[in-house]
Short mmCIF file of C-alpha atoms in Angstrom, two decimals:
data_model
loop_
_atom_site.label_atom_id
_atom_site.label_comp_id
_atom_site.label_asym_id
_atom_site.label_seq_id
_atom_site.Cartn_x
_atom_site.Cartn_y
_atom_site.Cartn_z
CA MET A 260 70.26 121.67 144.32
CA VAL A 261 70.27 118.41 142.36
CA PRO A 262 67.90 115.66 143.54
CA VAL A 263 69.29 113.19 146.07
CA PRO A 264 68.51 109.68 144.78
CA VAL A 265 67.60 106.71 146.96
CA LEU A 266 69.48 103.74 145.54
CA SER A 267 69.33 99.98 145.49
CA PRO A 268 72.71 98.22 145.27
CA ALA A 269 72.05 97.50 141.58
CA GLN A 270 71.37 101.16 140.91
CA ALA A 271 74.50 102.18 142.82
CA ALA A 272 76.56 99.77 140.70
CA ALA A 273 74.95 101.11 137.53
CA TRP A 274 75.84 104.64 138.59
CA ASP A 275 79.45 103.64 139.15
CA ALA A 276 79.50 102.13 135.66
CA ALA A 277 77.92 105.25 134.16
CA ALA A 278 80.58 107.40 135.83
CA GLU A 279 83.36 105.25 134.39
CA ALA A 280 81.73 105.35 130.95
CA ALA A 281 81.59 109.14 131.22
CA GLY A 282 85.35 109.25 131.81
CA ILE A 283 85.46 109.44 135.62
CA ALA A 284 88.04 106.91 136.75
CA PRO A 285 86.97 104.57 139.58
CA ALA A 286 90.19 105.41 141.41
CA VAL A 287 89.18 109.09 141.43
CA LEU A 288 85.80 108.22 142.91
CA MET A 289 87.41 106.02 145.56
CA GLU A 290 89.99 108.63 146.48
CA THR A 291 87.29 111.29 146.76
CA ALA A 292 85.09 109.00 148.84
CA GLY A 293 87.80 108.03 151.32
CA ARG A 294 88.95 111.60 151.79
CA ALA A 295 85.37 112.71 152.45
CA VAL A 296 84.90 110.01 155.09
CA ALA A 297 88.14 110.99 156.81
CA ASP A 298 87.21 114.67 156.82
CA LEU A 299 83.73 113.96 158.23
CA LEU A 300 85.24 111.73 160.90
CA LEU A 301 87.49 114.55 162.03
CA ASP A 302 84.63 117.04 161.87
CA ARG A 303 82.44 114.87 164.13
CA PHE A 304 84.90 113.00 166.32
CA ALA A 305 88.08 115.07 166.47
CA ALA A 306 88.62 114.54 170.19
CA ALA A 307 88.15 110.78 169.86
CA ALA A 308 90.44 110.66 166.82
CA ARG A 309 93.30 112.15 168.82
CA ALA A 310 93.36 108.90 170.77
CA GLY A 311 93.80 106.98 167.53
CA VAL A 312 91.63 105.52 164.75
CA LEU A 313 91.35 101.89 163.67
CA VAL A 314 90.17 101.35 160.09
CA ALA A 315 88.81 97.86 159.35
CA CYS A 316 89.19 97.17 155.61
CA GLY A 317 87.47 94.37 153.72
CA PRO A 318 88.91 92.97 150.48
CA GLY A 319 86.34 94.69 148.27
CA ASN A 320 86.07 98.26 147.09
CA ASN A 321 84.50 99.29 150.38
CA GLY A 322 87.78 98.25 151.95
CA GLY A 323 89.56 100.32 149.30
CA ASP A 324 87.68 103.35 150.60
CA GLY A 325 88.92 102.40 154.07
CA TRP A 326 92.55 102.35 152.93
CA VAL A 327 92.08 105.87 151.54
CA VAL A 328 90.61 106.96 154.88
CA ALA A 329 93.64 105.57 156.69
CA ARG A 330 96.10 107.25 154.32
CA ARG A 331 94.28 110.58 154.58
CA LEU A 332 94.29 110.48 158.38
CA HIS A 333 97.93 109.44 158.47
CA ARG A 334 98.96 112.39 156.30
CA LEU A 335 97.11 114.72 158.63
CA GLY A 336 99.05 113.35 161.61
CA VAL A 337 96.23 111.35 163.16
CA PRO A 338 97.35 108.11 164.86
CA VAL A 339 95.80 105.47 162.61
CA TRP A 340 96.02 101.73 162.03
CA ALA A 341 94.54 99.71 159.19
CA CYS A 342 93.13 96.26 159.94
CA PRO A 343 92.74 94.32 156.67
CA LEU A 344 90.45 91.31 156.41
CA ALA A 345 92.11 88.30 154.80
CA GLY A 346 91.15 87.53 151.24
CA ALA A 347 91.96 88.42 147.67
CA ALA A 348 91.48 92.15 147.27
CA THR A 349 89.88 93.73 144.23
CA PRO A 350 92.46 95.39 141.97
CA LEU A 351 91.38 98.87 143.07
CA ALA A 352 91.38 98.00 146.76
CA GLY A 353 94.80 96.41 146.33
CA THR A 354 96.13 99.60 144.77
CA MET A 355 94.83 101.73 147.62
CA ALA A 356 96.31 99.33 150.17
CA ARG A 357 99.73 99.54 148.55
CA LEU A 358 99.59 103.35 148.50
CA ALA A 359 98.63 103.46 152.18
CA ARG A 360 101.35 101.04 153.22
CA ALA A 361 103.92 102.96 151.18
CA ASP A 362 102.89 106.15 152.98
CA GLY A 363 103.59 104.49 156.32
CA VAL A 364 100.11 103.53 157.49
CA ARG A 365 100.54 100.93 160.22
CA VAL A 366 98.76 97.60 159.92
CA VAL A 367 97.37 95.30 162.62
CA ALA A 368 95.85 91.84 162.24
CA PRO A 369 92.12 91.19 162.78
CA GLU A 370 92.92 88.81 165.64
CA GLY A 371 95.07 91.46 167.36
CA PRO A 372 96.72 92.70 169.38
CA TRP A 373 95.19 96.15 168.77
CA PRO A 374 96.28 99.50 170.12
CA ALA A 375 93.93 101.56 172.25
CA VAL A 376 91.93 103.86 169.95
CA GLY A 377 89.19 106.45 170.30
CA CYS A 378 87.33 105.82 167.06
CA VAL A 379 86.84 103.06 164.46
CA VAL A 380 85.93 102.98 160.77
CA ASP A 381 83.86 100.05 159.48
CA ALA A 382 84.88 99.57 155.83
CA ILE A 383 84.46 95.80 155.84
CA LEU A 384 81.48 95.26 153.52
CA GLY A 385 79.84 97.63 151.08
CA THR A 386 76.60 98.31 149.24
CA GLY A 387 76.55 95.04 147.33
CA ALA A 388 76.85 92.72 150.35
CA ARG A 389 73.76 90.53 150.87
CA GLY A 390 72.75 88.28 153.72
CA ALA A 391 74.71 87.47 156.84
CA PRO A 392 78.43 88.32 156.79
CA ARG A 393 80.86 85.41 156.64
CA ASP A 394 82.56 84.35 159.83
CA ALA A 395 85.74 86.40 159.42
CA ALA A 396 83.83 89.61 158.60
CA ARG A 397 81.37 89.01 161.43
CA THR A 398 84.17 88.38 163.93
CA LEU A 399 85.96 91.57 162.91
CA ALA A 400 82.75 93.62 163.12
CA ASP A 401 82.04 92.17 166.56
CA ARG A 402 85.52 93.10 167.76
CA LEU A 403 85.02 96.67 166.55
CA ALA A 404 81.75 96.90 168.48
CA ASP A 405 83.43 95.55 171.62
CA LEU A 406 85.71 98.59 171.67
CA ARG A 407 82.67 100.79 172.49
CA VAL A 408 84.03 103.86 170.75
CA PRO A 409 82.40 105.99 168.03
CA THR A 410 81.96 104.06 164.79
CA VAL A 411 81.95 105.54 161.30
CA ALA A 412 80.53 103.15 158.68
CA VAL A 413 81.45 103.45 155.01
CA ASP A 414 78.16 103.04 153.09
CA GLY A 415 76.60 101.29 156.10
CA PRO A 416 77.39 99.03 159.05
CA THR A 417 78.61 95.52 158.32
CA GLY A 418 75.66 93.14 158.49
CA LEU A 419 73.06 95.68 157.37
CA ASP A 420 71.59 94.74 154.00
CA LEU A 421 71.57 98.00 152.08
CA LEU A 422 68.85 96.77 149.73
CA ASP A 423 66.10 95.84 152.17
CA GLY A 424 67.30 97.17 155.53
CA VAL A 425 67.39 93.72 157.13
CA SER A 426 69.97 93.53 159.92
CA HIS A 427 72.05 90.38 160.03
CA GLY A 428 73.53 91.15 163.41
CA ALA A 429 74.66 94.64 162.40
CA HIS A 430 76.05 96.78 165.21
CA PRO A 431 74.69 100.34 165.13
CA ALA A 432 76.98 102.96 163.67
CA ASP A 433 77.23 106.47 165.03
CA LEU A 434 77.68 107.82 161.51
CA SER A 435 77.11 106.22 158.10
CA VAL A 436 78.68 107.99 155.14
CA THR A 437 77.52 107.11 151.66
CA PHE A 438 78.07 108.52 148.21
CA GLY A 439 75.93 110.37 145.68
CA GLY A 440 72.63 109.22 147.20
CA TYR A 441 71.17 107.26 150.09
CA ARG A 442 71.25 103.48 150.05
CA ARG A 443 67.77 102.13 150.64
CA GLY A 444 68.78 100.08 153.66
CA LEU A 445 69.98 103.17 155.49
CA LEU A 446 66.49 104.66 155.35
CA LEU A 447 64.78 101.38 156.24
CA ALA A 448 67.01 100.75 159.28
CA ARG A 449 67.59 104.11 160.89
CA ASP A 450 68.51 102.68 164.30
CA GLU A 451 71.44 100.72 162.85
CA ALA A 452 72.56 103.46 160.44
CA GLY A 453 72.90 106.29 162.98
CA ASP A 454 73.40 109.73 161.51
CA CYS A 455 73.49 109.44 157.71
CA VAL A 456 75.46 111.71 155.40
CA VAL A 457 75.57 111.72 151.60
CA VAL A 458 78.69 113.21 150.06
CA ASP A 459 79.23 114.34 146.49
CA LEU A 460 81.78 112.40 144.45
CA GLY A 461 81.05 114.05 141.10
CA PHE A 462 78.82 111.38 139.60
CA PRO A 463 77.04 112.15 136.33
CA ALA A 464 73.31 112.93 136.54
CA ALA A 465 71.28 110.17 138.18
CA ASP A 466 68.69 108.18 136.28
CA PRO A 467 65.44 110.21 136.63
CA SER A 468 63.43 107.04 137.25
CA TRP A 469 65.22 106.33 140.53
CA PRO A 470 63.42 107.30 143.76
CA VAL A 471 64.48 110.62 145.24
CA LEU A 472 64.54 112.06 148.74
CA HIS A 473 62.18 114.91 149.58
CA THR A 474 64.47 117.56 151.04
CA LEU A 475 64.00 120.92 152.71
CA ASP A 476 64.86 122.59 149.41
CA ALA A 477 62.05 120.63 147.75
CA ALA A 478 59.66 121.65 150.52
CA LEU A 479 60.55 125.33 150.19
CA ALA A 480 60.07 125.17 146.44
CA ALA A 481 56.66 123.50 146.77
CA LEU A 482 55.16 125.39 149.72
CA PRO A 483 52.35 127.57 148.33
CA PRO A 484 52.87 131.29 148.93
CA LEU A 485 50.57 133.35 151.14
CA PRO A 486 49.80 136.43 149.02
CA ALA A 487 48.78 139.70 150.67
CA ARG A 488 45.54 139.62 148.69
CA ALA A 489 44.59 136.12 149.84
CA HIS A 490 41.10 135.52 151.24
CA LYS A 491 39.33 132.51 152.65
CA GLY A 492 38.18 131.42 149.22
CA THR A 493 41.70 131.34 147.75
CA ARG A 494 43.40 129.63 150.70
CA GLY A 495 41.53 126.39 150.16
CA ARG A 496 38.18 124.91 151.15
CA VAL A 497 38.57 121.58 152.94
CA ALA A 498 35.68 119.32 153.92
CA VAL A 499 36.23 116.39 156.28
CA VAL A 500 33.76 113.51 156.12
CA GLY A 501 34.23 111.61 159.36
CA GLY A 502 33.95 111.98 163.10
CA ASP A 503 31.20 109.53 163.92
CA VAL A 504 29.84 109.47 167.45
CA GLY A 505 32.64 108.36 169.74
CA LEU A 506 35.24 109.04 167.04
CA THR A 507 35.07 112.82 166.72
CA GLY A 508 38.68 113.24 167.84
CA ALA A 509 40.09 111.93 164.55
CA ALA A 510 38.12 114.42 162.45
CA ARG A 511 39.00 117.23 164.86
CA LEU A 512 42.70 116.53 164.46
CA THR A 513 42.39 116.54 160.67
CA ALA A 514 40.55 119.85 160.77
CA ARG A 515 43.02 121.43 163.19
CA ALA A 516 45.94 120.35 161.00
CA ALA A 517 44.19 121.88 157.99
CA PHE A 518 43.88 125.19 159.80
CA GLY A 519 47.50 124.88 160.91
CA ALA A 520 48.57 124.47 157.28
CA GLY A 521 46.71 127.59 156.17
CA ALA A 522 43.27 126.48 154.96
CA GLY A 523 40.72 129.21 154.37
CA LEU A 524 37.63 127.21 155.30
CA VAL A 525 37.30 123.87 157.06
CA HIS A 526 34.03 121.95 157.45
CA ILE A 527 33.30 118.65 159.13
CA LEU A 528 30.37 116.61 157.89
CA ALA A 529 29.12 114.12 160.48
CA PRO A 530 25.93 112.71 162.01
CA ALA A 531 23.83 115.11 164.08
CA PRO A 532 24.95 113.93 167.57
CA ALA A 533 28.59 114.29 166.53
CA VAL A 534 27.99 117.72 165.00
CA GLU A 535 26.57 118.90 168.31
CA ILE A 536 29.79 117.85 170.04
CA LEU A 537 32.02 119.34 167.36
CA SER A 538 30.20 122.68 167.28
CA THR A 539 30.87 123.14 170.98
CA ALA A 540 34.44 121.81 171.00
CA GLU A 541 35.75 123.49 167.86
CA PRO A 542 34.45 127.05 167.36
CA ASP A 543 36.79 127.59 164.40
CA LEU A 544 35.06 124.84 162.45
CA GLN A 545 31.95 124.93 160.36
CA THR A 546 29.79 121.83 160.37
CA ARG A 547 27.09 120.12 158.36
CA VAL A 548 24.90 117.23 159.37
CA LEU A 549 25.55 114.18 157.21
CA PRO A 550 23.90 110.89 158.22
CA PHE A 551 26.41 108.16 157.45
CA ASP A 552 23.74 105.59 156.67
CA ALA A 553 22.23 107.47 153.71
CA PRO A 554 23.55 109.06 150.49
CA PRO A 555 24.72 112.68 150.86
CA ALA A 556 21.91 115.08 149.99
CA GLY A 557 20.93 118.72 150.31
CA ASP A 558 23.38 121.11 151.92
CA ALA A 559 25.81 118.32 152.73
CA ALA A 560 25.98 117.14 149.12
CA ALA A 561 26.40 120.71 147.90
CA LEU A 562 29.24 121.31 150.34
CA ILE A 563 31.05 118.15 149.25
CA GLY A 564 30.82 119.28 145.64
CA GLN A 565 31.96 122.84 146.39
CA ALA A 566 34.98 121.96 148.54
CA ASP A 567 38.36 122.10 146.86
CA VAL A 568 39.32 118.86 148.61
CA VAL A 569 37.36 116.33 150.63
CA VAL A 570 39.09 114.21 153.28
CA VAL A 571 37.10 111.05 153.86
CA GLY A 572 37.87 108.54 156.58
CA PRO A 573 39.08 110.02 159.90
CA GLY A 574 36.69 108.65 162.50
CA LEU A 575 34.27 107.44 159.82
CA ASN A 576 33.71 104.10 161.57
CA ARG A 577 34.22 100.73 159.92
CA HIS A 578 30.63 99.63 159.54
CA PRO A 579 30.24 97.79 156.21
CA SER A 580 27.72 100.38 155.01
CA ARG A 581 30.46 103.01 155.00
CA ALA A 582 31.89 101.66 151.73
CA GLY A 583 28.83 102.96 149.89
CA LEU A 584 29.17 106.35 151.55
CA VAL A 585 32.85 106.56 150.59
CA SER A 586 31.97 105.74 146.99
CA GLN A 587 29.26 108.41 146.89
CA VAL A 588 31.49 111.07 148.45
CA LEU A 589 34.32 110.35 146.03
CA ALA A 590 31.95 110.64 143.07
CA MET A 591 30.91 114.14 144.22
CA ALA A 592 34.34 115.50 145.24
CA ARG A 593 36.61 117.67 143.12
CA ALA A 594 39.65 116.09 144.77
CA ALA A 595 39.99 113.69 147.67
CA VAL A 596 42.29 112.40 150.37
CA VAL A 597 41.24 108.89 151.46
CA ASP A 598 42.49 107.82 154.86
CA ALA A 599 41.87 105.68 157.92
CA ASP A 600 38.48 103.97 158.13
CA ALA A 601 37.66 104.83 154.50
CA LEU A 602 40.59 102.67 153.41
CA THR A 603 39.65 99.78 155.65
CA VAL A 604 36.02 99.59 154.54
CA LEU A 605 37.08 99.37 150.90
CA GLN A 606 38.63 95.95 151.40
CA GLY A 607 38.03 94.03 148.20
CA GLN A 608 36.55 97.12 146.53
CA VAL A 609 39.61 98.88 145.13
CA GLY A 610 37.62 99.50 141.96
CA ILE A 611 35.82 102.32 143.79
CA LEU A 612 39.14 104.13 144.13
CA THR A 613 40.12 103.38 140.54
CA SER A 614 36.84 104.83 139.24
CA ALA A 615 37.19 107.95 141.38
CA ALA A 616 40.80 108.55 140.34
CA ARG A 617 39.86 108.65 136.65
CA GLU A 618 37.98 111.91 137.16
CA ARG A 619 39.83 113.74 139.92
CA PRO A 620 43.04 113.77 141.97
CA VAL A 621 42.86 111.13 144.70
CA VAL A 622 45.49 110.61 147.41
CA LEU A 623 45.52 107.39 149.43
CA THR A 624 47.42 107.45 152.73
CA PRO A 625 47.60 103.87 154.05
CA HIS A 626 49.83 102.63 156.82
CA ALA A 627 51.12 99.07 156.52
CA GLY A 628 47.96 97.46 157.86
CA GLU A 629 45.64 99.48 155.65
CA PHE A 630 47.86 98.81 152.66
CA ARG A 631 47.61 95.08 153.37
CA THR A 632 43.82 95.38 153.48
CA LEU A 633 43.63 97.16 150.13
CA PHE A 634 46.45 95.40 148.29
CA PRO A 635 47.04 92.01 149.96
CA GLU A 636 49.03 90.72 146.99
CA LEU A 637 51.51 93.63 147.33
CA ALA A 638 51.79 93.67 151.10
CA ALA A 639 54.53 91.04 151.48
CA GLY A 640 57.17 93.27 149.92
CA ALA A 641 55.98 96.59 151.34
CA ALA A 642 58.20 96.48 154.43
CA THR A 643 61.44 95.90 152.51
CA ASP A 644 60.59 97.61 149.21
CA PRO A 645 57.96 100.28 149.85
CA TRP A 646 59.03 102.01 146.62
CA ALA A 647 57.89 99.16 144.40
CA ALA A 648 54.78 98.51 146.49
CA ALA A 649 53.61 102.12 146.41
CA ALA A 650 54.40 102.49 142.71
CA GLU A 651 52.45 99.35 141.78
CA ALA A 652 49.47 100.41 143.91
CA ALA A 653 49.48 103.83 142.23
CA SER A 654 49.68 102.20 138.81
CA ARG A 655 46.74 99.90 139.55
CA THR A 656 44.44 102.57 140.96
CA GLY A 657 45.47 105.71 139.12
CA ALA A 658 45.67 107.43 142.52
CA THR A 659 48.63 108.91 144.32
CA VAL A 660 49.67 106.48 147.05
CA LEU A 661 51.44 107.63 150.20
CA LEU A 662 52.65 104.52 152.02
CA LYS A 663 53.39 105.54 155.60
CA GLY A 664 56.41 104.09 157.30
CA VAL A 665 60.12 104.50 157.89
CA PRO A 666 60.61 105.94 155.36
CA THR A 667 57.34 107.18 153.89
CA VAL A 668 57.07 106.70 150.12
CA VAL A 669 54.86 108.68 147.73
CA ALA A 670 54.16 107.34 144.25
CA GLY A 671 51.89 108.73 141.58
CA PRO A 672 50.40 107.08 138.52
CA GLY A 673 52.92 107.38 135.71
CA ALA A 674 55.30 109.40 137.86
CA LEU A 675 58.93 108.77 136.96
CA ALA A 676 60.37 108.75 140.45
CA PRO A 677 58.72 107.83 143.76
CA VAL A 678 59.42 110.40 146.44
CA THR A 679 60.92 109.37 149.77
CA VAL A 680 60.25 111.28 152.99
CA ALA A 681 62.54 110.50 155.92
CA ALA A 682 61.54 113.26 158.34
CA GLY A 683 60.02 112.46 161.72
CA ASN A 684 60.64 110.41 164.84
CA PRO A 685 59.04 107.56 166.81
CA GLY A 686 56.79 110.06 168.59
CA LEU A 687 54.58 109.94 165.50
CA ALA A 688 53.84 106.26 166.20
CA THR A 689 50.64 107.15 168.01
CA GLY A 690 46.97 107.39 167.16
CA GLY A 691 46.10 110.66 165.42
CA SER A 692 49.30 111.27 163.47
CA GLY A 693 47.70 110.01 160.27
CA ASP A 694 44.74 112.32 160.82
CA LEU A 695 47.12 115.26 160.97
CA LEU A 696 48.79 114.13 157.75
CA SER A 697 45.47 114.01 155.91
CA GLY A 698 44.68 117.58 156.92
CA LEU A 699 48.06 118.85 155.78
CA ILE A 700 47.88 117.09 152.42
CA ALA A 701 44.34 118.33 151.82
CA VAL A 702 45.35 121.96 152.22
CA PHE A 703 48.30 121.73 149.86
CA LEU A 704 46.12 119.93 147.32
CA ALA A 705 43.41 122.58 147.75
CA GLN A 706 45.97 125.32 147.17
CA GLY A 707 46.87 123.93 143.76
CA LEU A 708 49.78 121.55 144.21
CA PRO A 709 49.86 118.36 142.13
CA ALA A 710 48.87 115.33 144.17
CA VAL A 711 52.37 113.85 144.53
CA ASP A 712 53.82 117.21 145.59
CA ALA A 713 50.98 117.83 148.06
CA ALA A 714 51.40 114.39 149.62
CA ALA A 715 55.19 114.66 149.92
CA LEU A 716 55.00 118.18 151.30
CA GLY A 717 52.40 117.09 153.86
CA ALA A 718 54.57 114.20 155.03
CA GLN A 719 57.66 116.42 155.21
CA ALA A 720 55.81 119.07 157.21
CA LEU A 721 54.39 116.48 159.59
CA GLY A 722 57.79 114.90 160.19
CA GLN A 723 59.64 118.16 160.70
CA ALA A 724 56.93 119.57 162.98
CA ALA A 725 57.16 116.37 165.03
CA ASP A 726 60.92 116.79 165.29
CA LEU A 727 60.48 120.40 166.36
CA ALA A 728 57.92 119.41 168.99
CA ALA A 729 60.04 116.50 170.25
CA ARG A 730 62.99 118.79 170.91
CA GLY A 731 60.85 120.70 173.37
CA ARG A 732 58.69 117.91 174.78
CA SER A 733 60.52 114.64 173.92
CA ALA A 734 59.58 112.04 171.33
CA ARG A 735 58.45 109.62 174.01
CA SER A 736 55.63 111.85 175.26
CA LEU A 737 54.69 113.42 171.92
CA ARG A 738 50.96 113.91 171.26
CA PRO A 739 49.26 114.92 168.01
CA MET A 740 48.32 118.29 169.50
CA ASP A 741 51.99 118.94 170.24
CA VAL A 742 52.69 118.54 166.54
CA ILE A 743 49.92 120.95 165.59
CA GLU A 744 51.26 123.48 168.07
CA ALA A 745 54.69 123.18 166.45
CA LEU A 746 53.41 124.08 162.96
CA PRO A 747 53.74 127.89 163.37
CA GLY A 748 57.35 127.46 164.41
CA LEU A 749 57.94 125.18 161.45
CA TRP A 750 56.58 127.69 158.93
CA ARG A 751 58.73 130.44 160.49
CA SER A 752 61.83 128.24 160.30
CA TRP A 753 61.10 127.44 156.66
CA GLU A 754 60.70 131.12 155.80
CA LEU A 755 63.99 131.86 157.56
CA ALA A 756 65.67 129.08 155.57
CA ARG A 757 64.23 130.52 152.37
CA SER A 758 65.54 133.99 153.17
CA LEU A 759 69.01 132.72 154.08
CA GLY A 760 69.34 130.56 150.98
CA PRO A 761 71.16 127.22 150.70
CA ALA A 762 73.60 126.30 153.46
CA TRP A 763 76.42 124.75 151.42
CA ARG A 764 78.70 122.31 153.24
CA PRO A 765 80.79 120.62 150.56
CA PRO A 766 81.26 117.76 150.08
CA VAL A 767 78.02 117.07 152.01
CA LEU A 768 74.97 116.83 149.76
CA HIS A 769 72.48 115.89 152.46
CA GLU A 770 72.36 114.79 156.06
CA LEU A 771 69.79 112.86 158.08
CA PRO A 772 70.31 112.93 161.84
CA ARG A 773 69.39 109.83 163.79
CA PRO A 774 65.67 110.09 164.71
CA LEU A 775 64.99 111.64 168.10
CA ARG A 776 64.21 108.91 170.63
CA ALA A 777 64.13 110.67 173.99
#
């Protein structure tokens, strides 16, 4: 399957231009887009459509898509009315409006009266719209929302900025249909976008530098196999440096996630009082005493050097002396995942990470607050453009940067395309989820995946396991241990998907259901 790009409005416009330059007429793309929206509407909302469909059409090319939707539904015998917004239409939108009117599509005015309908299509503003909608567009969008019937948005709901995900009074859609790839704003504003579907219009190949979505197909391709001849030495040795007294839970979650992802050996290195607790609580684990106020030495130092991957940070504590410990551990490790307290204590000392990343793979997994601590000059744009923020942080440090959020973005030094992970639900917004992620990434890194692939696969597995757990327990009450318990079911579902092969649903390229909230 071809990669699914994640597009800014400028990139979407450039792709349209590239298609036209390649000989694909814009009218063909618009006709294909509108037909796909109409077909998806009937697939999702057939019963509602029988009561009638109102298609709100702006004067731009998004409105042109709407006129195609109306004509398609009319030809299929669906009761449909077009509601055009006043204004000079683009030439292409004007052509589609004339074709629809000639076919007999009925037209109603934005100010009414309107017939009773069971479904509406929001084709008022498209990908290129920025800022708050003008009064006429806002009034029409408000009237659509007042109908309280299923809403299908073309590209995205009116009032949602598809560059940065900022909502300017956007009413949530039940379904957003977009073309060729996801618009960034859809992934940044999942509550407003509803279910998101990307349909294929026949674009030429996307620019390889554009961010891409990490899909199930990508996960299946990356997931390391489990050979019959595997043993504990080949399945990955993971060492976790963390779990100070009173904070052992974080390191335990990281270790449990590592076992859940298939690690062969998992050690926790912690101070003696914590090791005593861990040895009793976690019989699967092996432990080593590592005083956090002195350089690693003896057996602890040897173990850090022998591990395939060291995770440093979960439950490490934020005492200023920990920065020196983090630096010493990174210098000894073959590969490292740096998370949680280890990120916080390195405030103003990013050079430690840069030095470590010159010699070994290093994955940083900051959430927004930790990212702000490490890269204060990049933090302002991280919420609305995590792709640029993660890519710049990776470029500066030489590490792979996984910036947690909605969506999660993974960028590697020199990597052409940041990877976007949109799996998961609000149940992950709880203490401990990041500890699980570190354990998953560490195993995939230990089993030989490149750092970007290991990080993206870890985030995808975490998100999908959380979705699986939430279906049984609810997102609202989700705990980290519920996610760990869902991992076996996730691996079985992935193996089943691999054995069945791709589930083709043309023209659908990819689909993201609205995140589970109950």
